[in-house]
Amino acid sequence: MAMTPPERTALLFLATLLALGTATRVVSSRRDRVPVSESARAELDAHIAAVDSARNATTRSARSGKRRPRGGARALAAAARDGNSRSVDLDVAGVAQIEALPGIGPVLASRIVADRDSLGPFGSFDELSRVKGVGPALLRRLETKVTFSGAPRPHNAVMGRRFPGVPLPVSKVP
């Protein structure tokens, strides 16, 4: 079956667009490259590995859809005691992973996860200290064992109503 002239024209037009788009991407990707130092690249790779290990340490249950630790909490706790554990990303880690850290029990681990879920990621040790039960001594113990992948919540963030004395606008629907 032969192609009609309008079909040939449309096909040629699409092929030209594809070629121009590909050429534009290639040129812009080469132009936007910024040289990165080896130390910065190594630091970034270590951070990516820490985040990936935290995400891969939990799996979703097929039945309930809930996240559960891979290998069990006992295996994570044993790895932490032996010193073989990697850094735990507190912005994505589950209760079992946090509980495996030194000085953190099940109650404090669940409190950390609840705080993160309600107020957002920690992003830094300063924001982690907002959790009841996390003090300077515990922060010093965790200094080399935890990382943060999320951005911290700004200190000037407004929680709840912006202006307490001003009523909220009510939209009138006809």
XYZ file of C-alpha atoms in Angstrom:
174
model
C 0.000 0.000 0.000
C 1.530 3.298 -1.071
C 1.563 6.458 1.005
C -0.296 9.517 -0.165
C 1.580 12.829 -0.579
C 0.020 14.392 2.596
C 1.052 11.296 4.589
C 4.620 11.567 3.273
C 4.704 15.260 4.166
C 3.436 14.565 7.697
C 5.964 11.765 8.190
C 8.805 13.976 6.955
C 7.649 16.764 9.275
C 7.601 14.429 12.305
C 11.042 13.004 11.438
C 12.450 16.529 11.158
C 10.976 17.479 14.538
C 12.473 14.352 16.120
C 15.915 15.089 14.660
C 15.821 18.739 15.782
C 14.683 17.785 19.289
C 17.447 15.210 19.640
C 20.096 17.657 18.392
C 18.860 20.336 20.793
C 19.080 17.962 23.763
C 22.589 16.856 22.851
C 23.851 20.413 22.440
C 22.225 21.705 25.633
C 23.464 18.760 27.725
C 27.056 19.388 26.648
C 26.800 23.113 27.228
C 25.296 22.857 30.744
C 27.895 20.515 32.203
C 29.699 21.898 35.220
C 32.942 20.253 36.355
C 32.551 18.586 39.757
C 35.483 17.946 42.078
C 36.301 14.363 43.023
C 35.613 15.008 46.725
C 32.170 16.433 45.935
C 31.400 13.477 43.667
C 32.503 10.978 46.375
C 30.397 12.778 48.979
C 27.362 12.746 46.679
C 27.824 9.034 45.922
C 28.020 8.256 49.654
C 24.855 10.241 50.316
C 22.987 8.526 47.474
C 24.084 5.121 48.799
C 22.827 6.033 52.289
C 19.439 7.129 50.957
C 19.134 4.046 48.758
C 20.018 1.745 51.665
C 17.333 3.381 53.806
C 14.719 3.024 51.092
C 15.704 -0.553 50.251
C 15.655 -1.660 53.871
C 11.858 -1.773 53.867
C 9.473 -3.605 51.613
C 5.744 -3.292 51.083
C 3.602 -6.137 52.309
C 1.564 -7.675 49.477
C -1.525 -8.071 51.636
C -1.719 -4.893 53.693
C 0.417 -2.532 51.617
C 2.188 -1.439 54.820
C 5.934 -1.030 54.933
C 7.837 -3.589 56.958
C 11.569 -3.967 57.589
C 13.453 -6.325 55.321
C 15.373 -8.866 57.364
C 13.526 -7.993 60.552
C 14.191 -5.521 63.331
C 16.460 -7.974 65.121
C 18.790 -8.187 62.126
C 18.921 -4.391 61.884
C 19.579 -4.065 65.609
C 22.313 -6.716 65.461
C 23.973 -4.937 62.533
C 23.906 -1.662 64.437
C 25.422 -3.261 67.547
C 28.179 -4.869 65.508
C 29.013 -1.544 63.866
C 28.365 -2.953 60.391
C 25.423 -0.694 59.676
C 25.522 2.193 57.256
C 24.141 5.621 57.971
C 20.394 5.720 58.491
C 18.490 8.488 56.721
C 16.084 9.766 59.378
C 13.971 11.520 56.753
C 12.849 8.194 55.207
C 13.774 5.435 57.708
C 11.159 3.261 59.350
C 10.684 2.608 63.050
C 12.771 -0.598 62.981
C 15.757 1.123 61.373
C 15.636 4.038 63.805
C 15.244 1.672 66.732
C 18.449 -0.082 65.669
C 20.432 3.095 66.350
C 22.295 3.337 69.673
C 20.319 4.980 72.459
C 16.952 4.802 70.707
C 14.235 2.462 71.907
C 10.874 1.576 70.365
C 8.983 4.468 71.984
C 11.479 7.135 70.880
C 11.722 5.603 67.392
C 7.949 5.759 66.941
C 7.939 9.323 68.323
C 10.584 10.332 65.747
C 8.563 8.824 62.872
C 5.324 10.424 64.120
C 6.993 13.845 64.348
C 8.465 13.484 60.853
C 5.101 12.407 59.430
C 3.230 15.322 60.994
C 5.757 18.166 60.593
C 7.803 17.048 57.598
C 11.395 15.876 57.175
C 14.042 16.868 59.695
C 16.832 17.846 57.309
C 19.284 18.541 60.136
C 20.201 17.734 63.717
C 18.635 21.017 64.860
C 15.244 19.888 63.598
C 15.716 16.390 65.057
C 16.123 17.972 68.483
C 12.465 19.125 68.303
C 11.446 15.553 69.194
C 10.778 15.011 72.898
C 13.503 12.751 74.292
C 16.211 13.757 71.817
C 18.810 15.807 73.638
C 22.402 16.921 73.071
C 23.906 13.664 74.377
C 21.863 11.521 71.997
C 22.600 13.860 69.098
C 26.341 13.423 69.749
C 25.916 9.623 69.734
C 24.030 9.727 66.442
C 26.323 12.233 64.730
C 28.156 9.646 62.585
C 25.293 7.196 62.243
C 22.498 9.247 60.656
C 21.958 11.374 57.561
C 19.162 13.623 56.351
C 17.919 13.679 52.760
C 15.037 16.124 53.145
C 15.077 19.880 53.449
C 14.353 21.136 56.959
C 11.123 22.946 57.684
C 11.752 26.713 57.832
C 11.756 28.155 61.359
C 9.369 30.897 60.321
C 6.809 28.443 58.946
C 3.294 29.236 60.079
C 1.325 26.351 61.494
C -2.456 26.650 61.429
C -4.165 29.991 60.792
C -2.063 32.806 59.445
C -3.868 35.665 61.218
C -5.714 34.431 64.321
C -8.058 37.453 64.667
C -9.121 37.633 61.022
C -11.943 35.318 59.898
C -11.319 33.077 56.921
C -13.028 34.165 53.673
C -16.180 32.275 52.839
C -16.932 31.665 49.191
C -20.569 31.979 48.228
C -21.737 29.381 45.782
C -24.871 30.399 43.801
